[in-house]
mmCIF file of C-alpha atoms in Angstrom:
data_model
loop_
_atom_site.group_PDB
_atom_site.id
_atom_site.type_symbol
_atom_site.label_atom_id
_atom_site.label_comp_id
_atom_site.label_asym_id
_atom_site.label_seq_id
_atom_site.Cartn_x
_atom_site.Cartn_y
_atom_site.Cartn_z
ATOM 1 C CA MET A 6 200.199 178.016 101.924
ATOM 2 C CA ALA A 7 203.371 178.253 103.947
ATOM 3 C CA GLU A 8 202.663 179.495 107.426
ATOM 4 C CA PHE A 9 204.730 181.279 109.983
ATOM 5 C CA ILE A 10 206.084 179.267 112.867
ATOM 6 C CA GLU A 11 203.519 178.128 115.368
ATOM 7 C CA PRO A 12 204.132 180.575 118.259
ATOM 8 C CA LEU A 13 203.733 183.532 115.887
ATOM 9 C CA GLU A 14 200.591 182.091 114.284
ATOM 10 C CA ARG A 15 199.119 181.463 117.727
ATOM 11 C CA LEU A 16 199.808 185.014 118.877
ATOM 12 C CA ALA A 17 198.432 186.429 115.623
ATOM 13 C CA ASP A 18 195.244 184.414 116.227
ATOM 14 C CA MET A 19 194.869 186.178 119.564
ATOM 15 C CA PHE A 20 195.373 189.609 118.033
ATOM 16 C CA ARG A 21 192.679 188.779 115.469
ATOM 17 C CA ARG A 22 190.125 188.571 118.292
ATOM 18 C CA LEU A 23 190.493 192.322 118.795
ATOM 19 C CA ASP A 24 188.008 194.564 116.995
ATOM 20 C CA GLY A 25 189.058 195.526 113.508
ATOM 21 C CA VAL A 26 192.308 193.541 113.423
ATOM 22 C CA GLY A 27 192.683 191.577 110.185
ATOM 23 C CA LYS A 28 195.087 188.824 109.255
ATOM 24 C CA LYS A 29 197.939 191.039 108.071
ATOM 25 C CA SER A 30 197.795 193.438 111.007
ATOM 26 C CA ALA A 31 197.627 190.520 113.425
ATOM 27 C CA MET A 32 200.804 189.026 111.965
ATOM 28 C CA ARG A 33 202.524 192.421 111.999
ATOM 29 C CA TYR A 34 201.648 192.802 115.691
ATOM 30 C CA ALA A 35 202.975 189.298 116.426
ATOM 31 C CA PHE A 36 206.287 190.279 114.800
ATOM 32 C CA ASN A 37 206.298 193.476 116.837
ATOM 33 C CA VAL A 38 206.003 191.401 119.998
ATOM 34 C CA LEU A 39 208.921 189.289 118.817
ATOM 35 C CA ASN A 40 210.954 192.483 118.676
ATOM 36 C CA LEU A 41 209.979 193.666 122.156
ATOM 37 C CA SER A 42 212.506 193.145 124.924
ATOM 38 C CA ASP A 43 211.889 190.204 127.250
ATOM 39 C CA ASP A 44 210.874 192.619 129.983
ATOM 40 C CA GLU A 45 208.386 194.390 127.762
ATOM 41 C CA ALA A 46 206.842 191.093 126.684
ATOM 42 C CA ILE A 47 206.432 190.043 130.304
ATOM 43 C CA GLU A 48 204.926 193.433 131.109
ATOM 44 C CA PHE A 49 202.502 193.023 128.186
ATOM 45 C CA ALA A 50 201.424 189.543 129.324
ATOM 46 C CA LYS A 51 200.977 190.770 132.902
ATOM 47 C CA ALA A 52 198.929 193.764 131.725
ATOM 48 C CA ILE A 53 196.514 191.418 129.950
ATOM 49 C CA ILE A 54 196.092 189.240 133.022
ATOM 50 C CA SER A 55 195.753 192.290 135.256
ATOM 51 C CA VAL A 56 192.911 193.729 133.184
ATOM 52 C CA LYS A 57 190.959 190.521 133.756
ATOM 53 C CA GLN A 58 191.953 190.028 137.389
ATOM 54 C CA ASP A 59 191.933 193.517 138.829
ATOM 55 C CA VAL A 60 189.020 195.084 136.996
ATOM 56 C CA SER A 61 185.439 194.481 138.046
ATOM 57 C CA LEU A 62 182.230 196.483 137.965
ATOM 58 C CA CYS A 63 181.382 199.083 140.583
ATOM 59 C CA GLU A 64 178.555 197.607 142.649
ATOM 60 C CA THR A 65 176.630 200.851 142.407
ATOM 61 C CA CYS A 66 177.062 202.345 138.952
ATOM 62 C CA GLN A 67 178.392 199.260 137.093
ATOM 63 C CA ASN A 68 181.298 201.236 135.679
ATOM 64 C CA ILE A 69 184.594 199.366 135.429
ATOM 65 C CA SER A 70 186.566 199.788 138.626
ATOM 66 C CA THR A 71 189.498 198.409 140.537
ATOM 67 C CA ASP A 72 187.500 198.871 143.754
ATOM 68 C CA LYS A 73 184.127 197.481 144.808
ATOM 69 C CA ILE A 74 182.769 201.021 144.703
ATOM 70 C CA CYS A 75 184.305 203.287 142.054
ATOM 71 C CA PRO A 76 185.909 206.630 142.996
ATOM 72 C CA ILE A 77 183.000 208.626 141.540
ATOM 73 C CA CYS A 78 180.341 206.747 143.516
ATOM 74 C CA ALA A 79 182.560 206.866 146.610
ATOM 75 C CA SER A 80 183.175 210.620 146.385
ATOM 76 C CA SER A 81 181.369 212.807 148.888
ATOM 77 C CA LYS A 82 181.546 215.698 146.424
ATOM 78 C CA ARG A 83 179.275 214.187 143.787
ATOM 79 C CA ASP A 84 175.556 214.955 143.621
ATOM 80 C CA ARG A 85 173.749 211.635 144.082
ATOM 81 C CA SER A 86 170.389 213.133 143.090
ATOM 82 C CA VAL A 87 171.320 213.082 139.416
ATOM 83 C CA ILE A 88 172.268 209.899 137.555
ATOM 84 C CA CYS A 89 173.623 210.096 134.030
ATOM 85 C CA VAL A 90 172.922 206.842 132.197
ATOM 86 C CA VAL A 91 175.528 205.910 129.580
ATOM 87 C CA GLU A 92 176.147 202.882 127.452
ATOM 88 C CA ASP A 93 179.803 202.225 128.246
ATOM 89 C CA PRO A 94 182.785 203.272 130.408
ATOM 90 C CA ARG A 95 184.175 205.374 127.559
ATOM 91 C CA SER A 96 181.160 207.662 127.776
ATOM 92 C CA VAL A 97 181.889 208.244 131.466
ATOM 93 C CA VAL A 98 185.425 209.366 130.633
ATOM 94 C CA ALA A 99 184.113 211.605 127.834
ATOM 95 C CA ILE A 100 181.610 213.326 130.141
ATOM 96 C CA GLU A 101 184.128 213.619 132.985
ATOM 97 C CA ASN A 102 186.459 215.348 130.545
ATOM 98 C CA THR A 103 183.887 218.120 130.007
ATOM 99 C CA GLY A 104 184.495 219.057 133.655
ATOM 100 C CA HIS A 105 180.860 220.185 133.828
ATOM 101 C CA TYR A 106 178.994 217.291 135.342
ATOM 102 C CA ASN A 107 178.865 216.714 139.052
ATOM 103 C CA GLY A 108 176.274 213.974 139.339
ATOM 104 C CA VAL A 109 176.885 210.246 139.333
ATOM 105 C CA TYR A 110 176.644 207.695 136.516
ATOM 106 C CA HIS A 111 175.069 204.410 135.593
ATOM 107 C CA VAL A 112 176.690 202.264 132.916
ATOM 108 C CA LEU A 113 174.296 200.039 130.952
ATOM 109 C CA HIS A 114 177.037 198.120 129.096
ATOM 110 C CA GLY A 115 175.274 198.392 125.773
ATOM 111 C CA VAL A 116 172.050 199.585 124.214
ATOM 112 C CA ILE A 117 168.940 197.661 123.281
ATOM 113 C CA SER A 118 169.427 196.193 119.814
ATOM 114 C CA PRO A 119 167.029 193.608 118.392
ATOM 115 C CA MET A 120 169.400 193.278 115.422
ATOM 116 C CA LYS A 121 172.292 192.213 117.657
ATOM 117 C CA GLY A 122 170.030 190.244 119.986
ATOM 118 C CA ILE A 123 170.558 192.665 122.877
ATOM 119 C CA ALA A 124 167.403 192.823 124.996
ATOM 120 C CA PRO A 125 166.796 194.995 128.088
ATOM 121 C CA GLU A 126 167.616 192.063 130.374
ATOM 122 C CA HIS A 127 171.155 191.960 128.934
ATOM 123 C CA LEU A 128 171.804 195.489 130.158
ATOM 124 C CA LYS A 129 172.361 196.786 133.686
ATOM 125 C CA ILE A 130 168.803 198.103 133.883
ATOM 126 C CA LYS A 131 167.581 196.286 136.980
ATOM 127 C CA GLU A 132 170.680 197.628 138.787
ATOM 128 C CA LEU A 133 169.576 201.118 137.715
ATOM 129 C CA LEU A 134 165.992 200.606 138.931
ATOM 130 C CA ARG A 135 167.342 199.405 142.276
ATOM 131 C CA ARG A 136 169.106 202.764 142.667
ATOM 132 C CA LEU A 137 165.872 204.645 142.047
ATOM 133 C CA LYS A 138 164.124 203.157 145.097
ATOM 134 C CA GLY A 139 163.878 205.758 147.841
ATOM 135 C CA ASP A 140 163.730 209.502 147.260
ATOM 136 C CA GLU A 141 167.363 210.382 146.727
ATOM 137 C CA VAL A 142 167.388 210.433 142.901
ATOM 138 C CA LYS A 143 165.587 213.402 141.350
ATOM 139 C CA GLU A 144 166.734 213.187 137.750
ATOM 140 C CA VAL A 145 167.985 210.565 135.329
ATOM 141 C CA ILE A 146 169.814 211.993 132.294
ATOM 142 C CA ILE A 147 169.892 209.511 129.451
ATOM 143 C CA ALA A 148 173.141 209.907 127.542
ATOM 144 C CA THR A 149 173.074 206.835 125.308
ATOM 145 C CA ASN A 150 174.203 207.452 121.724
ATOM 146 C CA LEU A 151 172.053 209.566 119.443
ATOM 147 C CA LYS A 152 171.541 206.832 116.892
ATOM 148 C CA PRO A 153 168.282 204.849 116.590
ATOM 149 C CA GLU A 154 169.401 202.181 119.084
ATOM 150 C CA GLY A 155 170.466 204.743 121.676
ATOM 151 C CA ASP A 156 167.214 206.637 121.145
ATOM 152 C CA ALA A 157 165.140 203.460 121.478
ATOM 153 C CA THR A 158 166.963 202.606 124.704
ATOM 154 C CA ALA A 159 166.237 206.128 125.976
ATOM 155 C CA MET A 160 162.520 205.718 125.203
ATOM 156 C CA TYR A 161 162.453 202.326 126.906
ATOM 157 C CA LEU A 162 164.059 203.756 130.045
ATOM 158 C CA TYR A 163 161.738 206.762 129.995
ATOM 159 C CA LYS A 164 158.711 204.466 129.991
ATOM 160 C CA ILE A 165 159.848 202.443 132.979
ATOM 161 C CA ILE A 166 161.451 205.238 135.019
ATOM 162 C CA SER A 167 159.001 208.116 134.699
ATOM 163 C CA PRO A 168 156.182 206.214 136.505
ATOM 164 C CA LEU A 169 158.524 206.130 139.517
ATOM 165 C CA GLY A 170 158.205 209.915 139.810
ATOM 166 C CA VAL A 171 161.789 210.567 138.718
ATOM 167 C CA LYS A 172 162.455 213.226 136.067
ATOM 168 C CA VAL A 173 163.913 211.683 132.919
ATOM 169 C CA THR A 174 165.886 213.882 130.515
ATOM 170 C CA ARG A 175 167.809 213.230 127.311
ATOM 171 C CA ILE A 176 171.030 214.951 126.180
ATOM 172 C CA ALA A 177 170.503 217.427 123.331
ATOM 173 C CA ASN A 178 170.838 216.716 119.652
ATOM 174 C CA GLY A 179 172.319 219.535 117.643
ATOM 175 C CA VAL A 180 175.061 220.877 115.443
ATOM 176 C CA PRO A 181 178.450 220.217 117.085
ATOM 177 C CA VAL A 182 180.268 223.272 118.450
ATOM 178 C CA GLY A 183 182.465 224.598 115.693
ATOM 179 C CA GLY A 184 180.411 222.682 113.153
ATOM 180 C CA GLU A 185 179.363 224.214 109.841
ATOM 181 C CA LEU A 186 175.651 224.051 109.118
ATOM 182 C CA GLU A 187 176.263 222.872 105.576
ATOM 183 C CA TYR A 188 178.009 219.754 106.835
ATOM 184 C CA ALA A 189 175.351 218.830 109.420
ATOM 185 C CA ASP A 190 172.958 216.129 108.253
ATOM 186 C CA GLU A 191 169.297 217.068 107.878
ATOM 187 C CA ILE A 192 168.008 215.276 110.946
ATOM 188 C CA THR A 193 170.673 216.822 113.169
ATOM 189 C CA LEU A 194 169.839 220.257 111.782
ATOM 190 C CA ARG A 195 166.096 219.731 112.218
ATOM 191 C CA ARG A 196 166.634 218.724 115.834
ATOM 192 C CA ALA A 197 168.990 221.647 116.386
ATOM 193 C CA ILE A 198 166.183 223.987 115.255
ATOM 194 C CA GLU A 199 163.554 222.195 117.356
ATOM 195 C CA GLY A 200 165.852 222.396 120.377
ATOM 196 C CA ARG A 201 166.546 226.141 119.929
ATOM 197 C CA HIS A 202 166.731 228.307 123.054
ATOM 198 C CA GLU A 203 166.513 232.013 123.840
ATOM 199 C CA LEU A 204 169.691 234.008 124.053
ATOM 200 C CA MET B 186 191.816 214.816 131.417
ATOM 201 C CA ALA B 187 189.997 211.981 133.114
ATOM 202 C CA GLU B 188 191.709 208.686 132.442
ATOM 203 C CA PHE B 189 190.558 205.138 132.357
ATOM 204 C CA ILE B 190 191.367 202.980 135.328
ATOM 205 C CA GLU B 191 194.988 202.058 135.678
ATOM 206 C CA PRO B 192 194.994 198.427 134.442
ATOM 207 C CA LEU B 193 193.284 199.478 131.194
ATOM 208 C CA GLU B 194 195.644 202.423 130.677
ATOM 209 C CA ARG B 195 198.615 200.159 131.295
ATOM 210 C CA LEU B 196 197.415 197.587 128.769
ATOM 211 C CA ALA B 197 196.613 200.309 126.231
ATOM 212 C CA ASP B 198 200.184 201.584 126.662
ATOM 213 C CA MET B 199 201.440 198.138 125.671
ATOM 214 C CA PHE B 200 199.214 198.006 122.593
ATOM 215 C CA ARG B 201 200.562 201.398 121.551
ATOM 216 C CA ARG B 202 204.021 199.868 121.178
ATOM 217 C CA LEU B 203 202.723 197.886 118.197
ATOM 218 C CA ASP B 204 203.246 199.412 114.747
ATOM 219 C CA GLY B 205 200.479 201.713 113.644
ATOM 220 C CA VAL B 206 198.399 201.489 116.828
ATOM 221 C CA GLY B 207 197.246 204.916 118.000
ATOM 222 C CA LYS B 208 195.739 206.001 121.294
ATOM 223 C CA LYS B 209 192.108 205.263 120.426
ATOM 224 C CA SER B 210 192.783 201.840 118.903
ATOM 225 C CA ALA B 211 194.976 200.918 121.860
ATOM 226 C CA MET B 212 192.163 201.725 124.286
ATOM 227 C CA ARG B 213 189.640 199.840 122.135
ATOM 228 C CA TYR B 214 191.914 196.786 122.188
ATOM 229 C CA ALA B 215 192.279 197.061 125.966
ATOM 230 C CA PHE B 216 188.483 197.029 126.281
ATOM 231 C CA ASN B 217 188.344 194.032 123.944
ATOM 232 C CA VAL B 218 190.701 192.176 126.280
ATOM 233 C CA LEU B 219 188.432 193.066 129.194
ATOM 234 C CA ASN B 220 185.633 191.315 127.317
ATOM 235 C CA LEU B 221 187.630 188.161 126.588
ATOM 236 C CA SER B 222 186.959 185.150 128.759
ATOM 237 C CA ASP B 223 189.474 184.457 131.527
ATOM 238 C CA ASP B 224 190.774 181.486 129.553
ATOM 239 C CA GLU B 225 191.268 183.553 126.412
ATOM 240 C CA ALA B 226 193.132 186.231 128.329
ATOM 241 C CA ILE B 227 195.452 183.639 129.832
ATOM 242 C CA GLU B 228 195.970 182.129 126.376
ATOM 243 C CA PHE B 229 196.793 185.605 125.011
ATOM 244 C CA ALA B 230 199.322 186.281 127.775
ATOM 245 C CA LYS B 231 200.925 182.879 127.270
ATOM 246 C CA ALA B 232 201.126 183.399 123.503
ATOM 247 C CA ILE B 233 203.095 186.617 124.077
ATOM 248 C CA ILE B 234 205.537 184.925 126.429
ATOM 249 C CA SER B 235 205.862 181.938 124.096
ATOM 250 C CA VAL B 236 206.807 184.121 121.120
ATOM 251 C CA LYS B 237 209.699 185.477 123.143
ATOM 252 C CA GLN B 238 210.708 182.205 124.791
ATOM 253 C CA ASP B 239 210.239 179.646 122.066
ATOM 254 C CA VAL B 240 211.321 181.586 118.996
ATOM 255 C CA SER B 241 214.954 182.089 118.149
ATOM 256 C CA LEU B 242 216.946 182.458 114.960
ATOM 257 C CA CYS B 243 218.016 179.463 112.882
ATOM 258 C CA GLU B 244 221.779 179.151 113.343
ATOM 259 C CA THR B 245 222.256 178.750 109.619
ATOM 260 C CA CYS B 246 219.830 181.049 107.769
ATOM 261 C CA GLN B 247 218.884 183.400 110.645
ATOM 262 C CA ASN B 248 215.177 182.936 109.911
ATOM 263 C CA ILE B 249 212.921 182.777 112.969
ATOM 264 C CA SER B 250 212.581 179.206 114.161
ATOM 265 C CA THR B 251 211.448 177.118 117.096
ATOM 266 C CA ASP B 252 214.418 174.825 116.480
ATOM 267 C CA LYS B 253 218.158 175.518 116.414
ATOM 268 C CA ILE B 254 218.131 174.705 112.702
ATOM 269 C CA CYS B 255 214.930 175.635 110.856
ATOM 270 C CA PRO B 256 212.953 173.027 108.869
ATOM 271 C CA ILE B 257 214.087 174.482 105.517
ATOM 272 C CA CYS B 258 217.790 174.342 106.407
ATOM 273 C CA ALA B 259 217.304 170.891 107.947
ATOM 274 C CA SER B 260 215.494 169.471 104.910
ATOM 275 C CA SER B 261 217.444 167.066 102.731
ATOM 276 C CA LYS B 262 215.252 168.043 99.768
ATOM 277 C CA ARG B 263 216.475 171.631 99.509
ATOM 278 C CA ASP B 264 219.237 172.691 97.172
ATOM 279 C CA ARG B 265 222.019 174.127 99.346
ATOM 280 C CA SER B 266 223.906 175.509 96.347
ATOM 281 C CA VAL B 267 221.462 178.425 96.012
ATOM 282 C CA ILE B 268 220.852 180.939 98.795
ATOM 283 C CA CYS B 269 218.046 183.468 98.460
ATOM 284 C CA VAL B 270 218.833 186.522 100.585
ATOM 285 C CA VAL B 271 215.753 188.292 101.983
ATOM 286 C CA GLU B 272 215.228 191.080 104.419
ATOM 287 C CA ASP B 273 212.737 189.468 106.790
ATOM 288 C CA PRO B 274 210.902 186.233 107.681
ATOM 289 C CA ARG B 275 207.799 187.446 105.870
ATOM 290 C CA SER B 276 209.683 187.371 102.588
ATOM 291 C CA VAL B 277 210.561 183.707 103.203
ATOM 292 C CA VAL B 278 206.886 182.858 103.625
ATOM 293 C CA ALA B 279 206.004 184.856 100.479
ATOM 294 C CA ILE B 280 208.601 183.012 98.370
ATOM 295 C CA GLU B 281 207.696 179.618 99.846
ATOM 296 C CA ASN B 282 204.106 180.310 98.836
ATOM 297 C CA THR B 283 205.119 180.547 95.175
ATOM 298 C CA GLY B 284 205.988 176.843 95.435
ATOM 299 C CA HIS B 285 208.748 177.423 92.867
ATOM 300 C CA TYR B 286 211.879 177.855 94.894
ATOM 301 C CA ASN B 287 213.841 174.897 96.134
ATOM 302 C CA GLY B 288 217.025 176.541 97.408
ATOM 303 C CA VAL B 289 217.682 177.776 100.912
ATOM 304 C CA TYR B 290 217.409 181.250 102.425
ATOM 305 C CA HIS B 291 219.336 183.812 104.372
ATOM 306 C CA VAL B 292 217.457 186.412 106.388
ATOM 307 C CA LEU B 293 219.258 189.753 106.834
ATOM 308 C CA HIS B 294 216.745 191.205 109.318
ATOM 309 C CA GLY B 295 216.628 194.545 107.569
ATOM 310 C CA VAL B 296 218.238 196.476 104.753
ATOM 311 C CA ILE B 297 221.026 199.034 104.835
ATOM 312 C CA SER B 298 219.518 202.429 105.566
ATOM 313 C CA PRO B 299 221.692 205.414 106.455
ATOM 314 C CA MET B 300 218.466 207.354 107.149
ATOM 315 C CA LYS B 301 217.399 204.892 109.840
ATOM 316 C CA GLY B 302 220.968 204.359 111.030
ATOM 317 C CA ILE B 303 221.061 200.752 109.812
ATOM 318 C CA ALA B 304 224.608 199.887 108.712
ATOM 319 C CA PRO B 305 225.833 196.566 107.235
ATOM 320 C CA GLU B 306 227.099 195.456 110.633
ATOM 321 C CA HIS B 307 223.541 195.611 112.000
ATOM 322 C CA LEU B 308 222.413 192.988 109.482
ATOM 323 C CA LYS B 309 223.147 189.254 109.380
ATOM 324 C CA ILE B 310 225.804 189.726 106.686
ATOM 325 C CA LYS B 311 228.773 188.141 108.426
ATOM 326 C CA GLU B 312 226.588 185.067 109.012
ATOM 327 C CA LEU B 313 225.936 185.013 105.251
ATOM 328 C CA LEU B 314 229.625 185.329 104.384
ATOM 329 C CA ARG B 315 230.413 182.463 106.742
ATOM 330 C CA ARG B 316 228.055 180.254 104.685
ATOM 331 C CA LEU B 317 229.901 181.143 101.490
ATOM 332 C CA LYS B 318 233.198 179.634 102.670
ATOM 333 C CA GLY B 319 233.821 176.348 100.904
ATOM 334 C CA ASP B 320 232.492 175.454 97.460
ATOM 335 C CA GLU B 321 228.955 174.413 98.179
ATOM 336 C CA VAL B 322 227.182 177.682 97.307
ATOM 337 C CA LYS B 323 227.051 178.472 93.586
ATOM 338 C CA GLU B 324 224.520 181.314 93.512
ATOM 339 C CA VAL B 325 223.207 183.995 95.821
ATOM 340 C CA ILE B 326 219.854 185.471 94.728
ATOM 341 C CA ILE B 327 219.278 188.860 96.309
ATOM 342 C CA ALA B 328 215.579 189.320 97.000
ATOM 343 C CA THR B 329 215.587 192.434 99.152
ATOM 344 C CA ASN B 330 212.837 194.945 98.344
ATOM 345 C CA LEU B 331 212.936 196.809 95.035
ATOM 346 C CA LYS B 332 213.066 200.224 96.642
ATOM 347 C CA PRO B 333 216.270 202.289 96.868
ATOM 348 C CA GLU B 334 217.312 200.781 100.204
ATOM 349 C CA GLY B 335 216.794 197.225 99.009
ATOM 350 C CA ASP B 336 218.677 198.018 95.803
ATOM 351 C CA ALA B 337 221.558 199.605 97.729
ATOM 352 C CA THR B 338 221.772 196.555 99.965
ATOM 353 C CA ALA B 339 221.836 194.343 96.864
ATOM 354 C CA MET B 340 224.724 196.382 95.404
ATOM 355 C CA TYR B 341 226.614 196.227 98.692
ATOM 356 C CA LEU B 342 226.242 192.431 98.844
ATOM 357 C CA TYR B 343 227.206 192.086 95.177
ATOM 358 C CA LYS B 344 230.457 193.956 95.835
ATOM 359 C CA ILE B 345 231.499 191.767 98.754
ATOM 360 C CA ILE B 346 230.199 188.411 97.472
ATOM 361 C CA SER B 347 231.208 188.382 93.791
ATOM 362 C CA PRO B 348 234.975 188.470 94.606
ATOM 363 C CA LEU B 349 234.391 185.130 96.373
ATOM 364 C CA GLY B 350 233.584 183.549 93.007
ATOM 365 C CA VAL B 351 229.903 183.073 93.781
ATOM 366 C CA LYS B 352 227.325 184.145 91.188
ATOM 367 C CA VAL B 353 225.160 186.980 92.521
ATOM 368 C CA THR B 354 221.726 187.572 90.963
ATOM 369 C CA ARG B 355 218.887 189.985 91.685
ATOM 370 C CA ILE B 356 215.162 189.260 91.377
ATOM 371 C CA ALA B 357 213.554 190.961 88.382
ATOM 372 C CA ASN B 358 211.880 194.327 88.360
ATOM 373 C CA GLY B 359 208.865 194.523 86.089
ATOM 374 C CA VAL B 360 205.159 195.006 85.653
ATOM 375 C CA PRO B 361 203.270 192.757 88.090
ATOM 376 C CA VAL B 362 201.433 189.807 86.526
ATOM 377 C CA GLY B 363 197.936 190.968 85.682
ATOM 378 C CA GLY B 364 199.109 194.579 85.890
ATOM 379 C CA GLU B 365 198.062 197.173 83.336
ATOM 380 C CA LEU B 366 200.909 199.056 81.708
ATOM 381 C CA GLU B 367 199.156 202.362 82.170
ATOM 382 C CA TYR B 368 199.192 201.948 85.923
ATOM 383 C CA ALA B 369 202.858 200.932 86.180
ATOM 384 C CA ASP B 370 205.162 203.756 87.225
ATOM 385 C CA GLU B 371 207.789 204.907 84.731
ATOM 386 C CA ILE B 372 210.796 203.359 86.445
ATOM 387 C CA THR B 373 209.080 199.972 86.735
ATOM 388 C CA LEU B 374 208.112 200.126 83.082
ATOM 389 C CA ARG B 375 211.613 201.163 82.008
ATOM 390 C CA ARG B 376 213.105 198.251 83.929
ATOM 391 C CA ALA B 377 210.486 195.865 82.517
ATOM 392 C CA ILE B 378 211.632 196.870 79.005
ATOM 393 C CA GLU B 379 215.311 196.617 79.922
ATOM 394 C CA GLY B 380 214.683 193.192 81.405
ATOM 395 C CA ARG B 381 212.801 191.891 78.353
ATOM 396 C CA HIS B 382 213.437 188.298 77.283
ATOM 397 C CA GLU B 383 212.872 186.247 74.143
ATOM 398 C CA LEU B 384 209.674 184.255 73.823
#
C-alpha cells in the first residue's frame, strides 16, 4: 500500500488517538491541518500544549480548573452544604446550564465499572469523603449517569456516605420534558410512575 | 451558558476548523487531549507544526512532498511520457495502490467550480502546461472525479492541451468491479454501455 508522506501519516496517527476517529477521518484532518495558515497551525499546537500545561484539578472538587481552587468552589455565593457528585466535568457544565443549582460539586472522573476495570479506588472518592468530615455538608446529591454503572456507583456511595450522617439523594429518573410517553423505554416509564408527585 | 475552562474551549475551537467536526465532537476531542500523556500531547503539537513546516509541493508535479522533487518525479523507473492529472494528493495514493500505473502525475489541487468560486487560475494548470513544452509528454490522462465538476475540468484541459499535439484521455466511467447492475445509476450504466469494448 502506498502511504502518504511521513509528516501527514504521523499527524493522522495522532488524530486516531481521539475517540471515534477512524483512519479516513484522521487523514482528512491531517490534510485540513496542511491547509491551515501557519499562524493557525501554531495556534493549534499551542492550544494542545496549553490544555496539558494549564489545566489541573481543583483541589477541592476535582473538577478541571486553571486555578488551584476552581471558581465554583472559590465563590462565596455557593452553598457548601450541598455537594452534587458527577462523573465528569461535562456534567458540571450541563448542571450549571440549568441555572437552578447553587451548591458545589464533586467530580469522580468516572463511574465504577468492573467490565472496564474501574474500581472505587480509581475514582476521586477518598477526596469526596475528606470533604464530608466536619458538619458543613448536609446533603450529597448523586448525579452519575442513569445507566447500570452510574446506578451501581450511586449505591456504592450511598453505602459509605450515609453512615456518616449525611443525607444522600439521587437525581430523578423519568420521561424527559417534552418527551412522548410512547417513545420512553419501559424502565424509564416505570420509574417515572414510581417517582410521581402531587400537583 | 456555562462554558468549559478557557484552554479546553480554545482547543475545541481549533478542532472545529477541521472538516465535519461539530461542537460536541470538538469538545470531546479536547477532553481526549487532556487525557493524553504529556509526551503524547507534545508529539501531537509537533506533528501539527511539522506538517506545515516540512511539507511543500513538488516543483514538478505539485503533489505534497517533503523534498523539492517528490520520489515519483525523481524516480528513474517512471515513464515521463505519460502524465496522470488528478485533483488531490489522495488520488495519487489511490492510483499508486492499484500498482498498475507507471507514469507520472500532476496534482491540480482542486477542480474548476464556479459554484465554489474556483477558476482555472486557482488550480495548478499553468504548472501543467509548462511541463508540456518540449516533446517528452505523449499523453495526458485526466483522472479528476467523475462528477460534473471533474468532467468540466477535464473538458477545459482537453481544449487547452490537445492543440499542443498531446493526446488527452479520460479515465473510464462504468459499473464498479463487483457492482450489481441494478444498483448502478442510469448515467453510469449508460456510460458503461457506451464505453463497451470487445472481449
